[in-house]
mmCIF file of C-alpha atoms and ligand atoms in Angstrom:
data_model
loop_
_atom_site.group_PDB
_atom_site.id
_atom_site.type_symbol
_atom_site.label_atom_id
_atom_site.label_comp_id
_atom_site.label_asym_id
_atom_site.label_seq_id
_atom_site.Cartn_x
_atom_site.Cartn_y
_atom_site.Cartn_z
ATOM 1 C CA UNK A 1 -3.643 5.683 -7.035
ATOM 2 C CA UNK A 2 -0.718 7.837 -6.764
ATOM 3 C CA UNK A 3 1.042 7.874 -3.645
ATOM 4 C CA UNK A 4 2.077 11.437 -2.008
ATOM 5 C CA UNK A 5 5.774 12.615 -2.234
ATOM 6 C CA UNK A 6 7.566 14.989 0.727
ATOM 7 C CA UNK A 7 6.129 18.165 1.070
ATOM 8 C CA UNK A 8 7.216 20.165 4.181
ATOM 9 C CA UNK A 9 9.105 19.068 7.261
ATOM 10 C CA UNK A 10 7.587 20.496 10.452
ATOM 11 C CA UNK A 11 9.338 19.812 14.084
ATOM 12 C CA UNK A 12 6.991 20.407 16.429
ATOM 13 C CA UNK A 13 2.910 18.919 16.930
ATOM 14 C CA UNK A 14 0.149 21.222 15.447
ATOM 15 C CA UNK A 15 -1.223 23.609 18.881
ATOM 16 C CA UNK A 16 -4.881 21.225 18.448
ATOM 17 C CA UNK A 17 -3.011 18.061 18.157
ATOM 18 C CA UNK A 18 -4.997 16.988 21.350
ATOM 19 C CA UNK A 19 -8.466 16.983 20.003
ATOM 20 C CA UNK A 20 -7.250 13.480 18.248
ATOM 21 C CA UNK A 21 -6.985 11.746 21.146
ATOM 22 C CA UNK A 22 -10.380 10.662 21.567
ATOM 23 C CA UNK A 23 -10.883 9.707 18.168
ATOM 24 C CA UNK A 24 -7.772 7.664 18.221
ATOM 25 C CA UNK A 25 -9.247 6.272 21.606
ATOM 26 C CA UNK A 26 -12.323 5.170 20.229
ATOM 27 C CA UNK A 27 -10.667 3.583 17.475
ATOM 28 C CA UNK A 28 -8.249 1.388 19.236
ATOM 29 C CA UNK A 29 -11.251 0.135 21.646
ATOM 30 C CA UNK A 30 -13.193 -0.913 19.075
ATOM 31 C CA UNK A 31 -10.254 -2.783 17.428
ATOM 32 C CA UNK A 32 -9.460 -4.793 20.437
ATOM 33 C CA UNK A 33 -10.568 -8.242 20.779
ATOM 34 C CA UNK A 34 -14.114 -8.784 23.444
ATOM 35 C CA UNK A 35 -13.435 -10.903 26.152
ATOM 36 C CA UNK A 36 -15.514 -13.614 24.726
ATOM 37 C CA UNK A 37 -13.158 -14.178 22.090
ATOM 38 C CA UNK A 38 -10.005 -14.522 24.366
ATOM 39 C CA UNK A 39 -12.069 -17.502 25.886
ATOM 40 C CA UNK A 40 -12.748 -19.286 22.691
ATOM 41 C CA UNK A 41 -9.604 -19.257 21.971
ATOM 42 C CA UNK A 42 -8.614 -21.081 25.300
ATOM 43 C CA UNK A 43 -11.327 -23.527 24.542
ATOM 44 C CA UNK A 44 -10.345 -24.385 20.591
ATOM 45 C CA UNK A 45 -6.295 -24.338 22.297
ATOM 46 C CA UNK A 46 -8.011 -27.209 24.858
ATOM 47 C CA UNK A 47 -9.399 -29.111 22.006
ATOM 48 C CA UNK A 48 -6.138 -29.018 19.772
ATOM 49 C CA UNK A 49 -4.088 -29.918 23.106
ATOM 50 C CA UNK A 50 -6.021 -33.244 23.792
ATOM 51 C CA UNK A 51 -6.390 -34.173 19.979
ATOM 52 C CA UNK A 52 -2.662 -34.346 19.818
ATOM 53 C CA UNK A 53 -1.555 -35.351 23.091
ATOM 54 C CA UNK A 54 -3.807 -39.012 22.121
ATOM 55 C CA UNK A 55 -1.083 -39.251 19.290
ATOM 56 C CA UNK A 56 1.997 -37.382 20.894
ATOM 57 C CA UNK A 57 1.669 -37.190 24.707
ATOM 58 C CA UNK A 58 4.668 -35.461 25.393
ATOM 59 C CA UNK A 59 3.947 -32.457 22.947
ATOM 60 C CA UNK A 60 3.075 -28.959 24.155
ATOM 61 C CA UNK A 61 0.902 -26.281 22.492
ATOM 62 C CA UNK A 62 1.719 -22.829 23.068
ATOM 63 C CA UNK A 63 -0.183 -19.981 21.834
ATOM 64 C CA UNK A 64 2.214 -17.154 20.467
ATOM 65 C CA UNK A 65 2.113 -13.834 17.798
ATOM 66 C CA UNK A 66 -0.900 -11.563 17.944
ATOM 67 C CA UNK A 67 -3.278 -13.472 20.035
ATOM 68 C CA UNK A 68 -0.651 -13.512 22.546
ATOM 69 C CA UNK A 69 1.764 -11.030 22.661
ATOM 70 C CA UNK A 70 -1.704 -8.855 23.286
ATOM 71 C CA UNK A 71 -1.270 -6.716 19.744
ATOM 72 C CA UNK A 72 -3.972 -8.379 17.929
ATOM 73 C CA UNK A 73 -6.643 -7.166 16.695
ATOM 74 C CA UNK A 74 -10.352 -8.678 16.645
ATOM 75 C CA UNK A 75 -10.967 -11.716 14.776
ATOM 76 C CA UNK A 76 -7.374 -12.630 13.813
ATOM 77 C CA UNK A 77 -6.570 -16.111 13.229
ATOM 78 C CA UNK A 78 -4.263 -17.569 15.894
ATOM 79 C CA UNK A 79 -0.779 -18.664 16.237
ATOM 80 C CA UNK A 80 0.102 -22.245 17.595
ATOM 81 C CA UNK A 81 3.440 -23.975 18.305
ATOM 82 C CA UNK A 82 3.542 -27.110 19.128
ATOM 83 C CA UNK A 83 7.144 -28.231 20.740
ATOM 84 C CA UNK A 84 8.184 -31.672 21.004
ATOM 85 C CA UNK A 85 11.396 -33.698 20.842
ATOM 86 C CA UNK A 86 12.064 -35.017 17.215
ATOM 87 C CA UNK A 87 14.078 -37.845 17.039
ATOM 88 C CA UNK A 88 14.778 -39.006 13.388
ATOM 89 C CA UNK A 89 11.393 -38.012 12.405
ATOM 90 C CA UNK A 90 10.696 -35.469 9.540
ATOM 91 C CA UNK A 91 8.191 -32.675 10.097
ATOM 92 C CA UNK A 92 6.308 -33.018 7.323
ATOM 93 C CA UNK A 93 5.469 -36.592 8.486
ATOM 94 C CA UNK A 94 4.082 -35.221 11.858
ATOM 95 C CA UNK A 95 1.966 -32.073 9.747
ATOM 96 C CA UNK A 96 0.685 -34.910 7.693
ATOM 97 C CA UNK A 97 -0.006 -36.981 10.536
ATOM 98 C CA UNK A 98 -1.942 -33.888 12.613
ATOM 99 C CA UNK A 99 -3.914 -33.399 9.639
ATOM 100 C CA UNK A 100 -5.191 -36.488 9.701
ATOM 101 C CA UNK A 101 -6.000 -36.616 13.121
ATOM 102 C CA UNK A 102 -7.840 -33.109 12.817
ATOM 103 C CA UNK A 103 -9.860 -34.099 9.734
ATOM 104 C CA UNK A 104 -11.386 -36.784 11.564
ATOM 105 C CA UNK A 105 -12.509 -35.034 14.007
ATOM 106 C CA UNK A 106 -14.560 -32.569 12.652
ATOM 107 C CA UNK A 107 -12.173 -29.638 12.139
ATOM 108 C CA UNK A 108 -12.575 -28.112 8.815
ATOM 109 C CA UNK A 109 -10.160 -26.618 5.716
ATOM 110 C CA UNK A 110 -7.240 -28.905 6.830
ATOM 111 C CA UNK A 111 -4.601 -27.984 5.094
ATOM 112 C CA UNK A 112 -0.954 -29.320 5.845
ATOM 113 C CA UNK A 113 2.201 -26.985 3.691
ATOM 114 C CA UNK A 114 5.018 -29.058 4.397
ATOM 115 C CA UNK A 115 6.984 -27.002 2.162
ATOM 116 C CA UNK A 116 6.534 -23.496 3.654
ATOM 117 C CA UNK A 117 9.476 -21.601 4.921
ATOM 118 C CA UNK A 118 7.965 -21.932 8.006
ATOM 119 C CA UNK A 119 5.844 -25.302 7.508
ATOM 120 C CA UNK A 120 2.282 -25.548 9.209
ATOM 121 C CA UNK A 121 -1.132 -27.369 9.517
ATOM 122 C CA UNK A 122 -4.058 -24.574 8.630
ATOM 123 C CA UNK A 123 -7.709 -25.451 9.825
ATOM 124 C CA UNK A 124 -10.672 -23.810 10.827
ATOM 125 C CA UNK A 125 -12.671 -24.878 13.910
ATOM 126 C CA UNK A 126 -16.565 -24.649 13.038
ATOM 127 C CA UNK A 127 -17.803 -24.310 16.496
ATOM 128 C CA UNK A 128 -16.099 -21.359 17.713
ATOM 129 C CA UNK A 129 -15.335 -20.154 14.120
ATOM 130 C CA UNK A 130 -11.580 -19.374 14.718
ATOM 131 C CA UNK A 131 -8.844 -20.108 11.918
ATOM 132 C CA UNK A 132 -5.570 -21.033 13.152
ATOM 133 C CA UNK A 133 -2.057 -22.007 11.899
ATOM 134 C CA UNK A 134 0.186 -24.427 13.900
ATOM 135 C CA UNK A 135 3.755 -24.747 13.417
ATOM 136 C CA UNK A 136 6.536 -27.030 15.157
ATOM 137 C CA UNK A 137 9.073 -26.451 17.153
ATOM 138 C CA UNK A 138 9.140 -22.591 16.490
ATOM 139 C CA UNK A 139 10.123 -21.877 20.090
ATOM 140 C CA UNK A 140 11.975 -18.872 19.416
ATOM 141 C CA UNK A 141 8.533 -17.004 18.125
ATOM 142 C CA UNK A 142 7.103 -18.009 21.417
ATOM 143 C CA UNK A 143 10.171 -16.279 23.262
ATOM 144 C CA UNK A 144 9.957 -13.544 21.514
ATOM 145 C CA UNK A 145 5.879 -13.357 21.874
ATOM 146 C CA UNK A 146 6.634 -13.075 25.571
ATOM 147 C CA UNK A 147 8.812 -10.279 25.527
ATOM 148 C CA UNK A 148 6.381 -7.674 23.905
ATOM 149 C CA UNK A 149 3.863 -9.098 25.783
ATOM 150 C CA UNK A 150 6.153 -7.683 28.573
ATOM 151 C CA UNK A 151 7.125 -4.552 27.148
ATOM 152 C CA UNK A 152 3.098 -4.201 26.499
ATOM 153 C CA UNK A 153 2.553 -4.023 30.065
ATOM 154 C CA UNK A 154 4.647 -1.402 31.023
ATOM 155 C CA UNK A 155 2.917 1.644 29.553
ATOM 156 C CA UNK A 156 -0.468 1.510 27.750
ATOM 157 C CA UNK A 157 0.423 3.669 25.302
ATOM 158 C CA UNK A 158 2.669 1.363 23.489
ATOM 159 C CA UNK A 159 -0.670 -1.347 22.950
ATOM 160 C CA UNK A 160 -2.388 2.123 21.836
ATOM 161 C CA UNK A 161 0.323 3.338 19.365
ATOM 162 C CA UNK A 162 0.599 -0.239 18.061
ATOM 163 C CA UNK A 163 -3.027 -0.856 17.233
ATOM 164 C CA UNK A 164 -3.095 2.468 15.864
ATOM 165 C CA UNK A 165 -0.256 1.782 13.434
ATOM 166 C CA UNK A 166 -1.307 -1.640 12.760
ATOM 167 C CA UNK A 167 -4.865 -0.733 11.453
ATOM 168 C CA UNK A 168 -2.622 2.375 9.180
ATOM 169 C CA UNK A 169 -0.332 -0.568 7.963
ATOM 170 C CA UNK A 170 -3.249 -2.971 6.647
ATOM 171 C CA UNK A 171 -5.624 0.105 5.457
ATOM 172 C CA UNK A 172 -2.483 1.441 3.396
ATOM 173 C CA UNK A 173 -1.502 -1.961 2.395
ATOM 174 C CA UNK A 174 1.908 -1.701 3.539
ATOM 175 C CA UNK A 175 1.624 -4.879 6.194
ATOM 176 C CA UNK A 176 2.528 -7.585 3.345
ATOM 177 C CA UNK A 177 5.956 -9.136 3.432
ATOM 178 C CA UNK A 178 4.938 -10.853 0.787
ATOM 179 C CA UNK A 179 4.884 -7.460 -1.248
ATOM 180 C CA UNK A 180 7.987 -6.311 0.186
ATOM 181 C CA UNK A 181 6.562 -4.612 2.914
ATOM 182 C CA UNK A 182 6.532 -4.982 6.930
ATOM 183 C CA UNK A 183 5.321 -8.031 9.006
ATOM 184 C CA UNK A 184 3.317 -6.830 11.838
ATOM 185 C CA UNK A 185 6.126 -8.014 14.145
ATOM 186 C CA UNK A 186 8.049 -5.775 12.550
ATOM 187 C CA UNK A 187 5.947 -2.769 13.456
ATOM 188 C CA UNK A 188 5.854 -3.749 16.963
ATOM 189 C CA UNK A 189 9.709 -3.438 17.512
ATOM 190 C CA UNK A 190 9.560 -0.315 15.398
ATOM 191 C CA UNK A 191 7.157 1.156 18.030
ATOM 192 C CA UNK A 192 9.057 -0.179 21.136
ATOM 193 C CA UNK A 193 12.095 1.406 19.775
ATOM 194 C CA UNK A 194 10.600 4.933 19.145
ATOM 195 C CA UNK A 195 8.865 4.611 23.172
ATOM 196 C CA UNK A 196 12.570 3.968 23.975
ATOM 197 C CA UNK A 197 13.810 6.917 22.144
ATOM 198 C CA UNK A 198 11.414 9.455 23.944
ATOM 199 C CA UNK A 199 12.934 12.004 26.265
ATOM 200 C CA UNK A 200 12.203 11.378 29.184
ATOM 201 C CA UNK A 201 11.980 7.134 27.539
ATOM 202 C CA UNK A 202 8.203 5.860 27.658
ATOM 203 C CA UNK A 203 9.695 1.850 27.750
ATOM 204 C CA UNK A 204 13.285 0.827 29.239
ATOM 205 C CA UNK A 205 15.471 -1.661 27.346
ATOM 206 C CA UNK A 206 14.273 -5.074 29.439
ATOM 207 C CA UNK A 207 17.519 -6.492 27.484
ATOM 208 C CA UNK A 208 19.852 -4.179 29.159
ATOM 209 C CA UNK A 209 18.726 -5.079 32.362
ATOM 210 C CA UNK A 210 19.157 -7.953 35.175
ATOM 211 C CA UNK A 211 17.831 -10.884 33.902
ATOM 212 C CA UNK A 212 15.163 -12.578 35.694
ATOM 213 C CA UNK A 213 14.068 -14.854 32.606
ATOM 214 C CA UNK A 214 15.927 -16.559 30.271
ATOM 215 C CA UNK A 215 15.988 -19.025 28.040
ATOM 216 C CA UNK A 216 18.596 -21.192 25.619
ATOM 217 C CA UNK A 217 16.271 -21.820 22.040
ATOM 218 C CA UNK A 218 18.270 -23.194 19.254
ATOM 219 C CA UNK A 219 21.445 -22.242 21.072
ATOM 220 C CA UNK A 220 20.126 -18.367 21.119
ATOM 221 C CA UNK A 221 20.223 -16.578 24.707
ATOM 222 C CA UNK A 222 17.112 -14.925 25.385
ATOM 223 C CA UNK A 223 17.752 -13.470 28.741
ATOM 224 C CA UNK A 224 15.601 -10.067 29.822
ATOM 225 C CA UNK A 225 13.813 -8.569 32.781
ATOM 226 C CA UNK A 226 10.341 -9.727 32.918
ATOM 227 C CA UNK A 227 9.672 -8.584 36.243
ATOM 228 C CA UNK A 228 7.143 -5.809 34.508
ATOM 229 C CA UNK A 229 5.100 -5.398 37.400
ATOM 230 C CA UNK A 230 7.530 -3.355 38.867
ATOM 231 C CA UNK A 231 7.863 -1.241 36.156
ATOM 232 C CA UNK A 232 4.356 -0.032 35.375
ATOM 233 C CA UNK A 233 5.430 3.620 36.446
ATOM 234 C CA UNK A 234 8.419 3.560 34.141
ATOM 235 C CA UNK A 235 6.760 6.512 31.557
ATOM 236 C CA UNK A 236 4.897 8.479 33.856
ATOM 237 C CA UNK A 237 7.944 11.332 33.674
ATOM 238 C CA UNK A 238 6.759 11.468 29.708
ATOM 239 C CA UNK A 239 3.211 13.083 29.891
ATOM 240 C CA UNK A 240 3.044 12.629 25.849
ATOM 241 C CA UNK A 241 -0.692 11.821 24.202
ATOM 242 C CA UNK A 242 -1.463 9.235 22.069
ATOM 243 C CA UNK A 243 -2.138 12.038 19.710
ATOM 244 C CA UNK A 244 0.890 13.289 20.514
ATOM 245 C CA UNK A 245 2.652 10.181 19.573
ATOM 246 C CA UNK A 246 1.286 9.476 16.542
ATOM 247 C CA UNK A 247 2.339 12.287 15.752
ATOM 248 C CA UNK A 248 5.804 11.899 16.146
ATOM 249 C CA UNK A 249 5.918 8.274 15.263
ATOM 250 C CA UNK A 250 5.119 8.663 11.698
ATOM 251 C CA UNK A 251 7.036 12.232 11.687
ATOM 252 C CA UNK A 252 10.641 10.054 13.092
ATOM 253 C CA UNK A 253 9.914 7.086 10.340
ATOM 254 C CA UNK A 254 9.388 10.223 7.489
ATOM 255 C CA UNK A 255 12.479 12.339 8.444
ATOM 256 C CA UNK A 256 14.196 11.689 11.548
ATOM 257 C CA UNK A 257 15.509 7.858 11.129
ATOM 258 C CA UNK A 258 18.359 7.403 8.835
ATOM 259 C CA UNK A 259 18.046 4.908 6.698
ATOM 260 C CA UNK A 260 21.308 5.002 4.882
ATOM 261 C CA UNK A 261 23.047 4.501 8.440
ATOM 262 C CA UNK A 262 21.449 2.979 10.666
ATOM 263 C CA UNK A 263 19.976 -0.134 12.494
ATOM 264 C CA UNK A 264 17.154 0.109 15.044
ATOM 265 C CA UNK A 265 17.844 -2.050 17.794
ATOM 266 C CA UNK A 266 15.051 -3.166 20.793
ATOM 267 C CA UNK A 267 17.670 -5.450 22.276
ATOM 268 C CA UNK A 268 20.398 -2.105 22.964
ATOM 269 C CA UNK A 269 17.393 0.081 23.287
ATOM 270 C CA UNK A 270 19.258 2.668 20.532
ATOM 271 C CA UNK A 271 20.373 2.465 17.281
ATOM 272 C CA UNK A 272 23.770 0.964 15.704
ATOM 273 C CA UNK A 273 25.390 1.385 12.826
ATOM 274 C CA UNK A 274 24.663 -0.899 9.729
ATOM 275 C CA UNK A 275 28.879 -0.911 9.166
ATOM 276 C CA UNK A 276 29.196 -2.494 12.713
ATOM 277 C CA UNK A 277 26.802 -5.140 11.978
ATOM 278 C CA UNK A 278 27.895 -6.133 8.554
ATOM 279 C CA UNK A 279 24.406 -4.422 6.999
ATOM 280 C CA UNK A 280 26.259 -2.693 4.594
ATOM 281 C CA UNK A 281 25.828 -4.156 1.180
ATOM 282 C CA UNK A 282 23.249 -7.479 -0.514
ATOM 283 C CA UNK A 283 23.849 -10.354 0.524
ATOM 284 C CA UNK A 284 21.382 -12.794 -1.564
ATOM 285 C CA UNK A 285 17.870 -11.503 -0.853
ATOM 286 C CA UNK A 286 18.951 -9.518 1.618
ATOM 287 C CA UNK A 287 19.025 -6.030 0.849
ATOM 288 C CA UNK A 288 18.700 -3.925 4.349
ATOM 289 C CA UNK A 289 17.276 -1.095 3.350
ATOM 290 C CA UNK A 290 15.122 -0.324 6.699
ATOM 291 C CA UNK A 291 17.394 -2.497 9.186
ATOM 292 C CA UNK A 292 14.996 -3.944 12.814
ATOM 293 C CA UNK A 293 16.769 -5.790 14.273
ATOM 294 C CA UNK A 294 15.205 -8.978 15.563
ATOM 295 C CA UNK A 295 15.939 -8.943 19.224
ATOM 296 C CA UNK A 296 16.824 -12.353 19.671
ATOM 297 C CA UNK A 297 18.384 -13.449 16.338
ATOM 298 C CA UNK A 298 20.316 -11.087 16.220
ATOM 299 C CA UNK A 299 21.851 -11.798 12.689
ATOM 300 C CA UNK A 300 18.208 -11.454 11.450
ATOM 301 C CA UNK A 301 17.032 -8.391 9.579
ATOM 302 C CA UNK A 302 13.623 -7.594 9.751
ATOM 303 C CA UNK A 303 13.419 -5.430 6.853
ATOM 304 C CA UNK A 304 15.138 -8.049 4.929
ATOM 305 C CA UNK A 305 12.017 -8.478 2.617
ATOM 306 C CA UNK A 306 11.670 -4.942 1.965
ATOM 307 C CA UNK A 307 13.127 -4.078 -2.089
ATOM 308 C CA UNK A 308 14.199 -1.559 -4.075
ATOM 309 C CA UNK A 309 10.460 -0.312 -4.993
ATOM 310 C CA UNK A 310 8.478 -1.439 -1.590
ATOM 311 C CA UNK A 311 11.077 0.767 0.313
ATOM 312 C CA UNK A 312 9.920 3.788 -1.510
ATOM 313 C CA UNK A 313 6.819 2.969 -1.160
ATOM 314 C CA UNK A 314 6.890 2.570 2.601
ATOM 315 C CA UNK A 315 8.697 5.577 2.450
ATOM 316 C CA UNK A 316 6.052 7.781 1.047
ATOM 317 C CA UNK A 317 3.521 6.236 2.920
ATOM 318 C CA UNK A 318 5.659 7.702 6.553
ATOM 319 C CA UNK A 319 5.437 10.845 4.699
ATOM 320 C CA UNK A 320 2.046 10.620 3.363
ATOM 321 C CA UNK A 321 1.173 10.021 7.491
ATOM 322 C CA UNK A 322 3.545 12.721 9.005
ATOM 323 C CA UNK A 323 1.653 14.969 6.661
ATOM 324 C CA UNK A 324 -1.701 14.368 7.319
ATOM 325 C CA UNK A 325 -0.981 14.076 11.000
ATOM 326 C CA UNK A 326 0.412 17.691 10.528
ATOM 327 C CA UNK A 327 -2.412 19.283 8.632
ATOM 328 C CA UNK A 328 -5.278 17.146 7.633
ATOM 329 C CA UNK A 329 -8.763 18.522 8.814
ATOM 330 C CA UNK A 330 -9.555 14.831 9.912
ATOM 331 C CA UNK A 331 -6.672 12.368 10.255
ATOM 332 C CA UNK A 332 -8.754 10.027 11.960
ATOM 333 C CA UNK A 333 -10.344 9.439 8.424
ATOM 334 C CA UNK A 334 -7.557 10.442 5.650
ATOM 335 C CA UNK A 335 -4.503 8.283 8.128
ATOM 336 C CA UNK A 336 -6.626 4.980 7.135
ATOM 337 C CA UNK A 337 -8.137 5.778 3.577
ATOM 338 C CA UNK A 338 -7.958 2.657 1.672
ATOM 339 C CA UNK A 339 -4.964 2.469 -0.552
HETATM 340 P P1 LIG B 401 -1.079 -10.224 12.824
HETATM 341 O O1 LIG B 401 -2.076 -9.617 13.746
HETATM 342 O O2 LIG B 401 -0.852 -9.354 11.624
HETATM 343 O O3 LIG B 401 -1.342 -11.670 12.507
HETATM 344 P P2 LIG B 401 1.219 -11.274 14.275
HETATM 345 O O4 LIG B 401 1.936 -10.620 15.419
HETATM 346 O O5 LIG B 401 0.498 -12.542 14.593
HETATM 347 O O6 LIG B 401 0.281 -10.156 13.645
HETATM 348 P P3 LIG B 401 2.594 -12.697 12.220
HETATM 349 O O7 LIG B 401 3.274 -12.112 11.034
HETATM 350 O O8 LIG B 401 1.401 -13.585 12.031
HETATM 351 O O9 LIG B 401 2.259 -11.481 13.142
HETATM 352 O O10 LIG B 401 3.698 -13.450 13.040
HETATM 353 C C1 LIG B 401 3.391 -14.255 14.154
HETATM 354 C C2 LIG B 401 4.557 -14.319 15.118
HETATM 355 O O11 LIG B 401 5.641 -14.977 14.498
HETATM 356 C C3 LIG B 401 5.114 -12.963 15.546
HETATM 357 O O12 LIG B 401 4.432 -12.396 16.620
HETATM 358 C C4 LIG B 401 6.518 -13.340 15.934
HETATM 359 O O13 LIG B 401 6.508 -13.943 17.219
HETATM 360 C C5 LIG B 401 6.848 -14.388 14.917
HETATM 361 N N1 LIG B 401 7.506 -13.819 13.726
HETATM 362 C C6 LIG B 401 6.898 -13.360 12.614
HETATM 363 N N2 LIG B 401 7.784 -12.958 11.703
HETATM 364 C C7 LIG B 401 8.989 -13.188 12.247
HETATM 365 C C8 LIG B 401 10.312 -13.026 11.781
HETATM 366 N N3 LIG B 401 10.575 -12.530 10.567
HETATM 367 N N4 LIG B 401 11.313 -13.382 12.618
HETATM 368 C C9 LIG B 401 11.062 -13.888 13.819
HETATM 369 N N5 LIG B 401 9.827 -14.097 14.313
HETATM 370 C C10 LIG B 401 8.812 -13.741 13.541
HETATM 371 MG MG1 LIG B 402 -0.744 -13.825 13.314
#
């Protein structure tokens, strides 16, 4: 179908914004995963753990992405790192080598690609029915798993907003990097970074303050407060609904961000300018035509896989929101329409 094009910029919610937040409510419950689920993934995570520590004893397996950072949704597949010291051995060797070990032992669709850009081991465990991918060594994607884990806890309404935007992303088809669209990950920061923008802010910049955790990955400084606990009142100034922000979520991605200019940045809590970070023109693939950047890797443009054509099409998609948030009879329904 034809995707909707700009029609009228309005500043301000619609007077019955409100009556969406139940709706919205009831839709993010129902997309969160049951407890039971959480626990099966423990027990598959105990199963992988001792099937690899008979061949590798000093490896660890860390969970990380959405079925830990606590954005995912029901029934995703899970994320698994496993770090270990490699010492003249190739990768694919070891992915080959899991593989094998999993096969045997009853795990099913075993699939080692030892020539991704990020190489993994798929299978599929038949008693609790969970899929999972398991990489090596990516340690930073555990760090980084952590921190919006952290910045999840501080105010509810960024785990709301997420979920909401999440299930708008895969409905519109606009959650598929390998279509030139966003990674889910990338959402997530986008949505930190508008909480941070709010007047009074909804979420601080953990970056920008003391550090109580850090961590040296690949020679990259991770360093942040994690001390969240003590933060949990941080957005109570902000009385905003999740209708509310919504609202203005898709309304700041449709007209407020400029995307000629500028870089939205977690790790400063505000945004820079593309010229200061060097942004400006394509360099390879690179094209930065929505700039997140990652908060870590800080060189690393999140909107790097977004083109020429999938930019416009994410564009009219914010619009195609901000509208329908504005006027639609029943946004609840028209926000996710199949694309
Ligand atoms: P979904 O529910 O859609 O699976 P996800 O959060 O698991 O969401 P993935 O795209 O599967 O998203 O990515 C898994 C994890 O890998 C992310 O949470 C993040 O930690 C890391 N990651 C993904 N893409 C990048 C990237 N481009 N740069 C750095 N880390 C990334
Ligand atoms: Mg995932």
């Amino acid at each position: 179908g034809q995707r909707m094009r700009n029609q009228k910029i309005h500043t301000t919610y619609p007077n019955d914004i409100n009556r969406l937040n139940a709706p919205f409510l009831t839709m993010f419950e129902s997309l969160i995963p049951p407890n039971e689920e959480k626990v099966k993934q423990k027990q598959l995570l105990t199963v992988l753990e001792k099937l690899v520590s008979k061949e590798y004893p000093e490896a660890r397996l860390f969970l990380y992405g959405s079925c830990a950072n606590s954005f995912g949704f029901s029934k995703s597949d899970i994320d698994v790192c496993l770090a270990m010291e490699l010492q003249n051995v190739d990768k694919s060797d070891i992915l080959l080598k899991l593989a094998d070990i999993f096969e045997s032992n009853n795990l099913q669709n075993v699939q080692a690609l030892t020539r991704a850009r990020v190489p993994i081991v798929k299978l599929m465990d038949p008693v609790t029915g969970i899929s999972c991918d398991i990489c090596i060594n990516n340690v930073l994607a555990v760090v980084n798993t952590k921190l919006l884990r952290d910045y999840a806890q501080i105010d509810e309404r960024l785990r709301q907003l997420v979920f909401i935007v999440k299930h708008w992303a895969k409905s519109r088809q606009v959650n598929e990097t390998y279509h030139g669209t966003l990674s889910s990950y990338a959402y997530v920061l986008m949505c930190i970074h508008f909480l941070q923008q709010r007047r009074p802010a909804i979420l601080p910049c953990l970056q920008g303050m003391e550090t109580t955790y850090f961590a040296n990955v690949d020679n990259v400084e991770c360093a942040y407060f994690d001390q969240v606990e003590k933060l949990h009142n941080y957005g109570s100034r902000n009385g905003e609904s999740i209708a509310q922000l919504v609202w203005a979520f898709f309304h700041y991605w449709a007209y407020c961000h400029d995307y000629a200019n500028d870089v939205i940045s977690v790790r400063t809590g505000r945004t820079l300018s593309k010229r200061a970070k060097d942004w400006t023109r394509r360099v390879g693939n690179d094209r930065h035509l929505i700039c997140i950047e990652d908060p870590f890797e800080v060189s690393h443009d999140l909107g790097r896989v977004v083109d020429k054509f999938s930019i416009r099409v994410l564009r009219e998609e914010f619009e195609r929101a901000a509208q329908i948030m504005h006027c639609d009879s029943n946004p609840c329904v028209t926000l996710f329409e199949p694309y």
